[in-house]
């Protein structure tokens, strides 16, 4: 599902119009148009919050209570999640892409960022992911999904066009970007709700400093290539490449 977002553009008129300007309208200089915002896409569970099934005792922290509970799941909000979204909205078009099912997203998103969810360019769920047909390494009961950015580039028109040069995906699972062009994603460690000192989303932290530089950069791929951040991407040198290359070949 996509959440629409209206924008307004204001321009100041000079008291005296130059004779060289058209009788109607404004010159591009007077419109003072800045560069288009890049597109930033982020994950939900593992990044903005921690979600635990009520039957999964290992995933439920004992040192804190849940911020929200709905049937079968407990939600633990990550510190600075709303401040982080505000920071991002000032500099990027922001979309959210979760591999969870649609009916599990709305309450979780409201828990993580409140009414700011209405400012997102889009919210995508599992239906927009590509099912590899395999199970993940960490859980042989969990389907292994990919997030193919080409689906975003083909589908999301508002604020675009978007491409590898102006799109960044942030996720805590590097394999989800395995089918994307290189240097279009960065990866973070999954949020640990037990960590009381977690400041990964602090607007004054390293991630936001990195994103501020990205917003000012000319090209996403060049910036990511020249400025390593977070967990490494899965490449031929990855210790689990044998596993991932197997199903990558099977679906390409």
mmCIF file of C-alpha atoms in Angstrom:
data_model
loop_
_atom_site.group_PDB
_atom_site.id
_atom_site.type_symbol
_atom_site.label_atom_id
_atom_site.label_comp_id
_atom_site.label_asym_id
_atom_site.label_seq_id
_atom_site.Cartn_x
_atom_site.Cartn_y
_atom_site.Cartn_z
ATOM 1 C CA UNK A 1 0.000 0.000 0.000
ATOM 2 C CA UNK A 2 1.177 3.542 -0.672
ATOM 3 C CA UNK A 3 0.599 6.567 1.493
ATOM 4 C CA UNK A 4 0.200 9.726 -0.518
ATOM 5 C CA UNK A 5 1.906 12.904 0.557
ATOM 6 C CA UNK A 6 1.147 16.418 -0.600
ATOM 7 C CA UNK A 7 3.804 19.025 -1.043
ATOM 8 C CA UNK A 8 3.710 22.750 -1.651
ATOM 9 C CA UNK A 9 6.233 24.909 -3.396
ATOM 10 C CA UNK A 10 6.483 28.582 -2.559
ATOM 11 C CA UNK A 11 8.302 31.255 -4.519
ATOM 12 C CA UNK A 12 8.948 34.892 -3.690
ATOM 13 C CA UNK A 13 8.051 37.541 -6.261
ATOM 14 C CA UNK A 14 10.305 40.600 -6.657
ATOM 15 C CA UNK A 15 8.597 43.951 -6.316
ATOM 16 C CA UNK A 16 9.908 44.836 -9.756
ATOM 17 C CA UNK A 17 9.893 42.234 -12.515
ATOM 18 C CA UNK A 18 12.756 42.288 -14.994
ATOM 19 C CA UNK A 19 11.804 43.056 -18.559
ATOM 20 C CA UNK A 20 13.763 39.981 -19.638
ATOM 21 C CA UNK A 21 11.462 37.625 -17.759
ATOM 22 C CA UNK A 22 8.272 36.202 -19.270
ATOM 23 C CA UNK A 23 5.119 38.171 -18.582
ATOM 24 C CA UNK A 24 3.687 35.209 -16.704
ATOM 25 C CA UNK A 25 5.474 32.778 -14.406
ATOM 26 C CA UNK A 26 8.881 32.845 -12.769
ATOM 27 C CA UNK A 27 12.358 32.016 -13.898
ATOM 28 C CA UNK A 28 13.949 28.827 -12.546
ATOM 29 C CA UNK A 29 16.407 30.978 -10.608
ATOM 30 C CA UNK A 30 13.580 32.744 -8.784
ATOM 31 C CA UNK A 31 11.888 29.443 -8.030
ATOM 32 C CA UNK A 32 15.116 28.522 -6.235
ATOM 33 C CA UNK A 33 14.642 24.842 -6.900
ATOM 34 C CA UNK A 34 17.098 22.649 -5.038
ATOM 35 C CA UNK A 35 18.132 19.153 -6.077
ATOM 36 C CA UNK A 36 15.537 16.408 -5.774
ATOM 37 C CA UNK A 37 15.584 14.394 -2.605
ATOM 38 C CA UNK A 38 17.035 10.920 -2.830
ATOM 39 C CA UNK A 39 14.916 7.933 -1.823
ATOM 40 C CA UNK A 40 15.697 6.248 1.494
ATOM 41 C CA UNK A 41 14.023 2.889 2.176
ATOM 42 C CA UNK A 42 14.253 1.242 5.566
ATOM 43 C CA UNK A 43 13.258 -1.926 7.345
ATOM 44 C CA UNK A 44 10.878 -2.129 10.308
ATOM 45 C CA UNK A 45 11.558 -5.111 12.572
ATOM 46 C CA UNK A 46 15.199 -5.207 13.597
ATOM 47 C CA UNK A 47 15.740 -1.575 12.718
ATOM 48 C CA UNK A 48 13.011 0.713 14.079
ATOM 49 C CA UNK A 49 11.840 -1.781 16.702
ATOM 50 C CA UNK A 50 12.113 -5.343 17.964
ATOM 51 C CA UNK A 51 9.160 -7.664 17.468
ATOM 52 C CA UNK A 52 8.868 -10.926 19.383
ATOM 53 C CA UNK A 53 6.264 -13.667 19.139
ATOM 54 C CA UNK A 54 4.676 -14.345 22.513
ATOM 55 C CA UNK A 55 5.729 -18.000 22.278
ATOM 56 C CA UNK A 56 9.357 -17.205 21.434
ATOM 57 C CA UNK A 57 10.723 -16.814 24.951
ATOM 58 C CA UNK A 58 14.304 -16.350 23.760
ATOM 59 C CA UNK A 59 13.319 -13.263 21.771
ATOM 60 C CA UNK A 60 11.481 -11.593 24.665
ATOM 61 C CA UNK A 61 13.764 -9.463 26.858
ATOM 62 C CA UNK A 62 13.353 -10.012 30.580
ATOM 63 C CA UNK A 63 14.768 -6.640 31.567
ATOM 64 C CA UNK A 64 11.985 -4.475 30.086
ATOM 65 C CA UNK A 65 8.302 -4.550 29.347
ATOM 66 C CA UNK A 66 6.872 -4.313 25.861
ATOM 67 C CA UNK A 67 5.856 -0.902 24.531
ATOM 68 C CA UNK A 68 2.920 -2.426 22.703
ATOM 69 C CA UNK A 69 1.179 -5.761 22.522
ATOM 70 C CA UNK A 70 -1.168 -7.146 19.933
ATOM 71 C CA UNK A 71 -2.289 -10.732 19.266
ATOM 72 C CA UNK A 72 0.732 -13.029 19.269
ATOM 73 C CA UNK A 73 3.384 -10.286 19.234
ATOM 74 C CA UNK A 74 5.204 -7.965 21.629
ATOM 75 C CA UNK A 75 6.773 -4.746 20.324
ATOM 76 C CA UNK A 76 9.810 -2.997 21.771
ATOM 77 C CA UNK A 77 10.377 0.481 20.378
ATOM 78 C CA UNK A 78 13.941 1.497 19.569
ATOM 79 C CA UNK A 79 15.303 4.677 21.200
ATOM 80 C CA UNK A 80 15.258 7.764 18.944
ATOM 81 C CA UNK A 81 13.057 6.075 16.322
ATOM 82 C CA UNK A 82 10.781 9.098 15.879
ATOM 83 C CA UNK A 83 13.646 11.584 15.965
ATOM 84 C CA UNK A 84 15.416 9.505 13.341
ATOM 85 C CA UNK A 85 12.418 9.540 11.009
ATOM 86 C CA UNK A 86 12.089 13.317 11.390
ATOM 87 C CA UNK A 87 15.774 13.675 10.512
ATOM 88 C CA UNK A 88 15.325 11.509 7.425
ATOM 89 C CA UNK A 89 12.144 13.227 6.236
ATOM 90 C CA UNK A 90 13.960 16.552 6.193
ATOM 91 C CA UNK A 91 16.570 15.194 3.790
ATOM 92 C CA UNK A 92 15.001 12.307 1.862
ATOM 93 C CA UNK A 93 11.864 10.864 0.433
ATOM 94 C CA UNK A 94 11.315 8.006 2.892
ATOM 95 C CA UNK A 95 9.716 4.643 2.265
ATOM 96 C CA UNK A 96 9.341 1.595 4.492
ATOM 97 C CA UNK A 97 9.665 -1.964 3.242
ATOM 98 C CA UNK A 98 9.007 -4.853 5.589
ATOM 99 C CA UNK A 99 9.041 -8.559 4.829
ATOM 100 C CA UNK A 100 6.242 -9.006 7.385
ATOM 101 C CA UNK A 101 2.658 -9.603 6.310
ATOM 102 C CA UNK A 102 0.535 -6.510 5.828
ATOM 103 C CA UNK A 103 -1.736 -7.093 8.832
ATOM 104 C CA UNK A 104 1.311 -7.144 11.135
ATOM 105 C CA UNK A 105 2.728 -3.825 9.962
ATOM 106 C CA UNK A 106 0.302 -1.025 10.802
ATOM 107 C CA UNK A 107 0.326 -1.378 14.603
ATOM 108 C CA UNK A 108 4.069 -1.963 14.628
ATOM 109 C CA UNK A 109 4.694 1.133 12.544
ATOM 110 C CA UNK A 110 2.449 3.230 14.766
ATOM 111 C CA UNK A 111 4.381 1.975 17.788
ATOM 112 C CA UNK A 112 7.720 2.879 16.209
ATOM 113 C CA UNK A 113 7.029 6.315 14.734
ATOM 114 C CA UNK A 114 3.467 7.339 15.600
ATOM 115 C CA UNK A 115 1.734 9.755 13.230
ATOM 116 C CA UNK A 116 4.934 10.210 11.240
ATOM 117 C CA UNK A 117 3.914 7.070 9.372
ATOM 118 C CA UNK A 118 1.530 9.270 7.389
ATOM 119 C CA UNK A 119 4.476 11.191 5.958
ATOM 120 C CA UNK A 120 6.103 8.139 4.389
ATOM 121 C CA UNK A 121 6.185 7.950 0.611
ATOM 122 C CA UNK A 122 5.098 4.320 0.708
ATOM 123 C CA UNK A 123 4.761 1.334 3.030
ATOM 124 C CA UNK A 124 5.406 -2.057 1.467
ATOM 125 C CA UNK A 125 4.959 -5.501 2.965
ATOM 126 C CA UNK A 126 5.815 -9.114 2.213
ATOM 127 C CA UNK A 127 3.725 -9.126 -0.959
ATOM 128 C CA UNK A 128 6.263 -6.816 -2.607
ATOM 129 C CA UNK A 129 9.183 -9.099 -1.695
ATOM 130 C CA UNK A 130 10.480 -11.949 -3.806
ATOM 131 C CA UNK A 131 10.258 -15.372 -2.184
ATOM 132 C CA UNK A 132 13.445 -17.316 -2.902
ATOM 133 C CA UNK A 133 11.789 -20.650 -2.166
ATOM 134 C CA UNK A 134 14.504 -21.296 0.430
ATOM 135 C CA UNK A 135 14.619 -20.981 4.204
ATOM 136 C CA UNK A 136 16.990 -18.634 6.009
ATOM 137 C CA UNK A 137 20.224 -19.794 7.607
ATOM 138 C CA UNK A 138 19.276 -18.540 11.068
ATOM 139 C CA UNK A 139 15.842 -20.201 11.069
ATOM 140 C CA UNK A 140 14.941 -23.169 8.889
ATOM 141 C CA UNK A 141 11.247 -22.335 9.332
ATOM 142 C CA UNK A 142 11.598 -18.759 8.090
ATOM 143 C CA UNK A 143 11.174 -18.033 4.354
ATOM 144 C CA UNK A 144 14.036 -16.180 2.749
ATOM 145 C CA UNK A 145 12.766 -13.031 1.035
ATOM 146 C CA UNK A 146 14.526 -10.553 -1.224
ATOM 147 C CA UNK A 147 13.779 -6.851 -1.627
ATOM 148 C CA UNK A 148 14.433 -6.036 -5.263
ATOM 149 C CA UNK A 149 14.857 -2.308 -5.742
ATOM 150 C CA UNK A 150 13.871 -2.557 -9.381
ATOM 151 C CA UNK A 151 10.310 -3.091 -8.139
ATOM 152 C CA UNK A 152 10.485 0.298 -6.418
ATOM 153 C CA UNK A 153 11.961 1.977 -9.482
ATOM 154 C CA UNK A 154 9.198 0.581 -11.676
ATOM 155 C CA UNK A 155 6.319 1.283 -9.288
ATOM 156 C CA UNK A 156 7.021 4.453 -7.295
ATOM 157 C CA UNK A 157 6.650 7.555 -9.447
ATOM 158 C CA UNK A 158 5.984 10.310 -6.906
ATOM 159 C CA UNK A 159 9.133 12.368 -6.400
ATOM 160 C CA UNK A 160 11.001 10.246 -8.962
ATOM 161 C CA UNK A 161 12.235 8.895 -11.197
ATOM 162 C CA UNK A 162 14.327 6.700 -8.933
ATOM 163 C CA UNK A 163 17.277 4.515 -9.816
ATOM 164 C CA UNK A 164 20.504 3.082 -8.409
ATOM 165 C CA UNK A 165 21.981 6.570 -8.432
ATOM 166 C CA UNK A 166 19.477 8.051 -5.971
ATOM 167 C CA UNK A 167 18.127 5.156 -3.871
ATOM 168 C CA UNK A 168 19.449 3.602 -0.658
ATOM 169 C CA UNK A 169 18.036 0.614 1.219
ATOM 170 C CA UNK A 170 18.790 0.167 4.930
ATOM 171 C CA UNK A 171 18.208 -3.300 6.374
ATOM 172 C CA UNK A 172 19.511 -5.523 9.145
ATOM 173 C CA UNK A 173 19.602 -8.573 6.830
ATOM 174 C CA UNK A 174 22.236 -8.201 4.067
ATOM 175 C CA UNK A 175 20.845 -11.117 2.055
ATOM 176 C CA UNK A 176 17.642 -9.184 1.351
ATOM 177 C CA UNK A 177 19.574 -6.948 -1.026
ATOM 178 C CA UNK A 178 21.412 -9.766 -2.774
ATOM 179 C CA UNK A 179 19.673 -9.201 -6.128
ATOM 180 C CA UNK A 180 20.220 -5.436 -6.183
ATOM 181 C CA UNK A 181 22.950 -3.435 -7.938
ATOM 182 C CA UNK A 182 26.095 -3.053 -5.805
ATOM 183 C CA UNK A 183 26.385 -0.144 -3.381
ATOM 184 C CA UNK A 184 22.662 0.575 -3.173
ATOM 185 C CA UNK A 185 22.273 -0.700 0.402
ATOM 186 C CA UNK A 186 23.831 -0.447 3.836
ATOM 187 C CA UNK A 187 23.264 -2.898 6.674
ATOM 188 C CA UNK A 188 23.050 -2.465 10.424
ATOM 189 C CA UNK A 189 23.187 -4.869 13.329
ATOM 190 C CA UNK A 190 19.703 -5.983 14.438
ATOM 191 C CA UNK A 191 18.317 -3.932 17.299
ATOM 192 C CA UNK A 192 18.897 -5.574 20.678
ATOM 193 C CA UNK A 193 16.084 -4.432 23.003
ATOM 194 C CA UNK A 194 18.176 -5.366 26.037
ATOM 195 C CA UNK A 195 20.756 -2.707 25.158
ATOM 196 C CA UNK A 196 19.765 0.299 27.246
ATOM 197 C CA UNK A 197 22.515 2.392 25.673
ATOM 198 C CA UNK A 198 21.439 1.893 22.063
ATOM 199 C CA UNK A 199 21.925 5.154 20.166
ATOM 200 C CA UNK A 200 22.046 3.865 16.601
ATOM 201 C CA UNK A 201 19.150 6.127 15.562
ATOM 202 C CA UNK A 202 20.314 9.190 17.486
ATOM 203 C CA UNK A 203 20.236 12.181 15.081
ATOM 204 C CA UNK A 204 23.705 13.050 16.380
ATOM 205 C CA UNK A 205 25.001 9.511 15.875
ATOM 206 C CA UNK A 206 27.136 7.892 13.197
ATOM 207 C CA UNK A 207 24.267 6.675 11.020
ATOM 208 C CA UNK A 208 22.697 10.109 10.715
ATOM 209 C CA UNK A 209 26.078 11.674 10.000
ATOM 210 C CA UNK A 210 26.497 9.123 7.231
ATOM 211 C CA UNK A 211 23.041 9.852 5.834
ATOM 212 C CA UNK A 212 23.641 13.588 5.948
ATOM 213 C CA UNK A 213 26.671 13.062 3.739
ATOM 214 C CA UNK A 214 24.636 10.840 1.441
ATOM 215 C CA UNK A 215 21.927 13.475 1.062
ATOM 216 C CA UNK A 216 24.557 15.944 -0.139
ATOM 217 C CA UNK A 217 26.348 13.478 -2.429
ATOM 218 C CA UNK A 218 25.852 13.427 -6.191
ATOM 219 C CA UNK A 219 25.543 9.661 -6.544
ATOM 220 C CA UNK A 220 24.444 6.995 -4.060
ATOM 221 C CA UNK A 221 26.560 4.155 -5.436
ATOM 222 C CA UNK A 222 29.735 6.230 -5.481
ATOM 223 C CA UNK A 223 29.135 7.464 -1.940
ATOM 224 C CA UNK A 224 28.435 3.988 -0.545
ATOM 225 C CA UNK A 225 31.446 2.532 -2.353
ATOM 226 C CA UNK A 226 33.776 5.207 -0.987
ATOM 227 C CA UNK A 227 32.310 5.269 2.535
ATOM 228 C CA UNK A 228 31.941 1.825 4.075
ATOM 229 C CA UNK A 229 29.337 1.622 6.836
ATOM 230 C CA UNK A 230 27.893 -1.059 9.076
ATOM 231 C CA UNK A 231 27.712 -4.777 8.307
ATOM 232 C CA UNK A 232 29.421 -5.824 5.038
ATOM 233 C CA UNK A 233 27.328 -6.808 2.039
ATOM 234 C CA UNK A 234 27.207 -10.445 0.947
ATOM 235 C CA UNK A 235 29.779 -10.941 -1.808
ATOM 236 C CA UNK A 236 31.959 -13.807 -3.060
ATOM 237 C CA UNK A 237 34.238 -13.288 -0.047
ATOM 238 C CA UNK A 238 31.406 -13.768 2.465
ATOM 239 C CA UNK A 239 31.747 -16.946 4.607
ATOM 240 C CA UNK A 240 28.205 -18.008 3.634
ATOM 241 C CA UNK A 241 28.614 -17.279 -0.077
ATOM 242 C CA UNK A 242 28.308 -20.979 -0.923
ATOM 243 C CA UNK A 243 24.797 -21.015 0.513
ATOM 244 C CA UNK A 244 23.628 -17.739 -1.007
ATOM 245 C CA UNK A 245 25.190 -18.262 -4.430
ATOM 246 C CA UNK A 246 23.268 -21.520 -4.771
ATOM 247 C CA UNK A 247 19.819 -19.994 -4.722
ATOM 248 C CA UNK A 248 20.957 -16.822 -6.432
ATOM 249 C CA UNK A 249 21.868 -18.869 -9.491
ATOM 250 C CA UNK A 250 18.573 -20.738 -9.313
ATOM 251 C CA UNK A 251 16.411 -17.615 -9.638
ATOM 252 C CA UNK A 252 18.459 -15.395 -11.925
#
